[in-house]
Short mmCIF file of C-alpha atoms in Angstrom, two decimals:
data_model
loop_
_atom_site.label_atom_id
_atom_site.label_comp_id
_atom_site.label_asym_id
_atom_site.label_seq_id
_atom_site.Cartn_x
_atom_site.Cartn_y
_atom_site.Cartn_z
CA ILE A 23 9.80 0.93 40.94
CA VAL A 24 11.83 -2.06 39.70
CA CYS A 25 11.19 -3.32 36.17
CA ASP A 26 12.54 -6.65 34.86
CA ALA A 27 13.29 -5.21 31.46
CA GLN A 28 15.59 -2.35 30.37
CA LEU A 29 13.80 -0.59 27.52
CA GLN A 30 14.30 2.60 25.57
CA THR A 31 11.40 4.70 24.28
CA ALA A 32 11.27 7.76 22.07
CA SER A 33 9.09 9.54 24.58
CA PRO A 34 9.77 9.94 28.32
CA VAL A 35 7.86 7.70 30.72
CA LEU A 36 6.50 9.40 33.87
CA LEU A 37 6.36 7.22 36.95
CA GLY A 38 3.94 7.63 39.84
CA PRO A 39 4.92 5.18 42.60
CA THR A 40 2.67 4.69 45.53
CA VAL A 41 3.72 5.55 49.04
CA LEU A 42 4.79 3.54 52.05
CA SER A 43 4.51 4.55 55.68
CA ILE A 44 7.92 5.37 57.03
CA ALA A 45 7.12 6.34 60.62
CA LYS A 46 7.34 3.28 62.82
CA THR A 47 7.69 4.54 66.37
CA PRO A 48 4.64 5.72 68.30
CA LYS A 49 5.01 9.37 69.23
CA LYS A 50 3.83 11.45 72.17
CA VAL A 51 2.90 15.10 71.98
CA SER A 52 6.02 17.21 71.44
CA GLN A 53 7.40 19.24 74.29
CA VAL A 54 6.89 22.35 72.17
CA GLY A 55 3.16 21.61 71.87
CA LEU A 56 0.74 19.73 69.63
CA GLN A 57 1.97 20.14 66.05
CA VAL A 58 -0.87 20.40 63.55
CA VAL A 59 -0.21 20.61 59.79
CA ILE A 60 -2.91 21.84 57.39
CA PRO A 61 -1.67 21.23 53.84
CA GLY A 62 -2.94 22.98 50.70
CA ARG A 63 -3.77 26.39 49.39
CA ILE A 64 -4.97 28.83 52.01
CA ASP A 65 -8.44 29.61 50.70
CA ARG A 66 -11.65 30.18 52.65
CA ARG A 67 -13.65 29.00 49.64
CA ARG A 68 -12.01 25.54 49.70
CA ARG A 69 -11.25 25.06 53.40
CA ASP A 70 -12.93 25.84 56.72
CA TYR A 71 -10.85 27.80 59.25
CA GLU A 72 -13.65 28.95 61.58
CA TRP A 73 -13.08 25.98 63.88
CA ILE A 74 -9.68 27.38 64.87
CA ALA A 75 -11.29 30.17 66.96
CA GLN A 76 -13.41 27.57 68.79
CA ILE A 77 -10.36 25.95 70.39
CA PRO A 78 -10.29 26.94 74.07
CA LYS A 79 -7.90 29.80 74.96
CA GLU A 80 -6.06 27.71 77.52
CA SER A 81 -5.03 25.24 74.80
CA ARG A 82 -3.94 27.66 72.05
CA GLY A 83 -0.50 28.33 73.49
CA LYS A 84 0.20 24.55 73.43
CA ILE A 85 -0.75 24.14 69.70
CA SER A 86 1.44 24.83 66.70
CA LEU A 87 -0.70 25.50 63.63
CA ALA A 88 1.16 25.20 60.33
CA LEU A 89 -0.80 26.36 57.25
CA VAL A 90 1.42 24.89 54.51
CA GLY A 91 0.30 26.56 51.34
CA ARG A 92 -0.06 29.77 49.37
CA ALA A 93 -2.54 32.55 50.07
CA GLN A 94 -3.62 34.80 47.20
CA ARG A 95 -6.51 36.95 48.44
CA THR A 96 -6.50 39.53 51.25
CA GLU A 97 -9.15 37.59 53.22
CA ASP A 98 -6.94 34.48 53.07
CA TYR A 99 -3.87 36.28 54.37
CA GLN A 100 -6.09 37.39 57.24
CA ILE A 101 -6.37 33.80 58.35
CA ILE A 102 -2.66 33.74 59.06
CA GLU A 103 -2.95 36.93 61.13
CA MET A 104 -5.99 35.52 62.95
CA ILE A 105 -4.04 32.48 64.09
CA LYS A 106 -1.25 34.71 65.45
CA ASP A 107 -3.73 36.98 67.22
CA LEU A 108 -5.50 34.00 68.84
CA GLY A 109 -2.26 32.95 70.50
CA PHE A 110 -1.29 29.79 68.61
CA ILE A 111 2.35 28.83 68.02
CA THR A 112 3.24 29.77 64.45
CA ASP A 113 6.22 29.49 62.15
CA PRO A 114 7.28 32.92 60.76
CA GLU A 115 8.38 31.27 57.53
CA LEU A 116 4.79 30.20 56.82
CA ASN A 117 3.47 33.54 55.71
CA GLY A 118 1.26 32.59 52.80
CA SER A 119 4.06 32.30 50.24
CA TYR A 120 5.41 29.20 48.45
CA VAL A 121 6.54 26.37 50.70
CA SER A 122 9.33 24.17 49.38
CA GLN A 123 9.01 20.40 49.29
CA SER A 124 11.84 20.03 51.77
CA LYS A 125 10.14 22.36 54.23
CA TYR A 126 6.86 20.55 53.78
CA ASP A 127 8.55 17.18 54.42
CA VAL A 128 10.15 18.47 57.66
CA LEU A 129 6.81 19.84 58.92
CA CYS A 130 4.96 16.55 58.19
CA LYS A 131 7.64 14.51 59.90
CA LYS A 132 7.33 16.62 63.05
CA ALA A 133 3.53 16.77 62.92
CA ASP A 134 1.37 15.06 65.50
CA VAL A 135 -1.63 15.12 63.14
CA ILE A 136 -2.54 16.29 59.68
CA VAL A 137 -5.85 18.13 59.17
CA ALA A 138 -7.76 18.48 55.90
CA PRO A 139 -10.65 20.86 56.78
CA VAL A 140 -12.09 20.93 53.29
CA HIS A 141 -15.56 22.08 52.37
CA ILE A 142 -17.61 19.17 51.04
CA THR A 143 -18.69 21.25 48.03
CA PHE A 144 -16.76 23.88 46.07
CA GLY A 145 -18.90 25.55 43.44
CA THR A 146 -20.44 22.64 41.45
CA ARG A 147 -17.74 20.18 42.55
CA THR A 148 -18.00 17.65 45.33
CA ILE A 149 -14.82 17.12 47.32
CA GLY A 150 -13.63 13.53 47.15
CA ARG A 151 -10.87 11.26 45.97
CA ASP A 152 -9.71 13.65 43.23
CA THR A 153 -9.00 16.51 45.63
CA ILE A 154 -8.13 15.01 49.01
CA THR A 155 -6.23 11.88 48.03
CA GLY A 156 -2.88 13.73 48.10
CA VAL A 157 -3.36 14.75 51.75
CA VAL A 158 -4.36 11.20 52.74
CA LEU A 159 -1.38 9.67 50.96
CA ASP A 160 0.97 12.16 52.65
CA ALA A 161 -0.48 11.15 55.98
CA ALA A 162 0.13 7.47 55.08
CA PHE A 163 3.70 8.21 53.98
CA PHE A 164 4.60 10.01 57.18
CA GLY A 165 2.59 7.62 59.41
CA LYS A 166 0.19 10.24 60.68
CA LYS A 167 -3.55 10.22 61.41
CA CYS A 168 -5.51 12.50 59.14
CA LEU A 169 -8.64 14.46 60.29
CA ILE A 170 -11.23 14.88 57.52
CA PRO A 171 -14.92 15.77 57.51
CA GLU A 172 -17.77 13.28 57.30
CA GLY A 173 -18.95 12.84 53.73
CA VAL A 174 -15.57 13.06 52.05
CA GLU A 175 -14.99 9.94 49.96
CA ILE A 176 -11.65 8.17 50.21
CA ASP A 177 -10.33 4.77 49.20
CA ASP A 178 -11.49 2.02 51.61
CA HIS A 179 -7.90 0.93 52.09
CA TYR A 180 -7.17 4.16 53.95
CA ARG A 181 -10.25 4.25 56.18
CA ASP A 182 -8.23 3.33 59.26
CA LEU A 183 -5.86 6.19 58.57
CA VAL A 184 -8.46 8.91 59.07
CA VAL A 185 -10.46 10.36 61.96
CA ARG A 186 -13.72 11.93 60.81
CA TYR A 187 -15.56 14.88 62.32
CA ASP A 188 -19.11 16.01 61.68
CA SER A 189 -18.83 19.72 62.39
CA PRO A 190 -16.28 22.52 62.89
CA THR A 191 -17.09 22.38 66.62
CA ARG A 192 -16.22 18.69 66.74
CA LEU A 193 -12.97 19.30 64.91
CA ALA A 194 -12.03 21.97 67.49
CA GLN A 195 -12.87 19.46 70.23
CA LEU A 196 -10.65 16.78 68.70
CA ILE A 197 -7.68 19.12 68.42
CA ASN A 198 -8.24 20.26 72.04
CA GLU A 199 -8.42 16.62 73.21
CA MET A 200 -5.19 15.84 71.38
CA THR A 201 -3.45 18.78 73.06
CA TRP A 202 -3.89 17.12 76.46
CA ASP A 203 -3.82 13.43 75.42
CA SER A 204 -0.78 11.22 74.93
CA LEU A 205 -1.98 10.71 71.33
CA ASP A 206 -1.68 6.91 71.66
CA ARG A 207 -5.21 6.39 70.44
CA TYR A 208 -4.54 8.52 67.37
CA GLU A 209 -1.38 6.68 66.39
CA LEU A 210 -1.44 4.09 63.62
CA SER A 211 -1.27 0.59 65.01
CA ASN A 212 1.21 -1.92 63.69
CA VAL A 213 -1.66 -3.82 62.08
CA GLU A 214 -2.83 -0.63 60.30
CA ARG A 215 0.72 0.12 59.07
CA ILE A 216 1.21 -3.42 57.76
CA ALA A 217 -2.14 -3.21 55.96
CA LEU A 218 -1.20 0.06 54.31
CA GLU A 219 2.21 -1.25 53.26
CA ARG A 220 0.69 -4.39 51.77
CA ARG A 221 -1.79 -2.25 49.85
CA ALA A 222 1.04 0.01 48.57
CA HIS A 223 3.06 -3.05 47.45
CA GLU A 224 0.05 -4.45 45.63
CA LEU A 225 -0.57 -1.13 43.89
CA ASN A 226 3.11 -1.03 42.92
CA ARG A 227 2.88 -4.49 41.43
CA LYS A 228 -0.16 -3.58 39.35
CA PHE A 229 1.47 -0.31 38.29
CA ASN A 230 4.60 -2.23 37.17
CA GLN A 231 2.45 -4.48 35.01
CA GLN A 232 0.56 -1.59 33.45
CA LEU A 233 3.78 0.32 32.85
CA LEU A 234 5.49 -2.62 31.06
CA THR A 235 2.37 -3.09 28.97
CA LEU A 236 2.37 0.57 27.90
CA ILE A 237 6.12 0.44 27.17
CA ASN A 238 5.71 -2.70 25.03
CA GLN A 239 2.79 -1.21 23.19
CA SER A 240 4.86 1.91 22.51
CA ILE A 241 7.71 -0.17 21.15
CA GLU A 242 5.36 -2.17 18.90
CA VAL A 243 3.89 1.03 17.47
CA ASP A 244 7.44 2.43 16.90
CA VAL A 245 8.50 -0.73 15.14
CA ARG A 246 5.46 -0.68 12.85
CA LYS A 247 6.15 2.94 11.91
CA ARG A 248 9.76 2.11 10.99
CA CYS A 249 8.60 -0.86 8.90
CA LEU A 250 6.20 1.30 6.82
#
């Protein structure tokens, strides 16, 4: 973020810049197989993994499934073992432990698609912008399509970024189709990329204005205190 003024404040200012898509070149399925990234904590209560077993056996050896997150309960570690037993390509470093930001970035850059198989409800909460926005923004940053379930609310500006599915069976079908497709129809078009970038620039502009307002207000309060 670029500000026109150089100001000093007594308290640190935390910045939250928006993201820009950085992947510009359309990409075919990798020679090592379809690379699928599933970000977030490995947790059956929050995410659905039953669709994985519905992917046809003949496709599993052509699909790399990367569960990028921590597992805490025994039943969640079992998901990792299930994926191995079903014959999918796996990364031995993704064993349910902490995944560094650099490792996550590498996986997302290589990914053909990002999947967010969240449950619509978790306890008394409804999954929506507050819980899935991070995954959608990561997909925008890395220029990937994101598969999410019907009913999950996201910002309208990112609607062209996502592919929705209405059941675990349909999600398995989509992944299977991608395994054998060229992925052209799942790539972001230039028009979609430009629209996302314009939206990000507009959000940055508004954020700059709000940030400068907060800084100026902080300075005014500090000056008043010193004058008392």
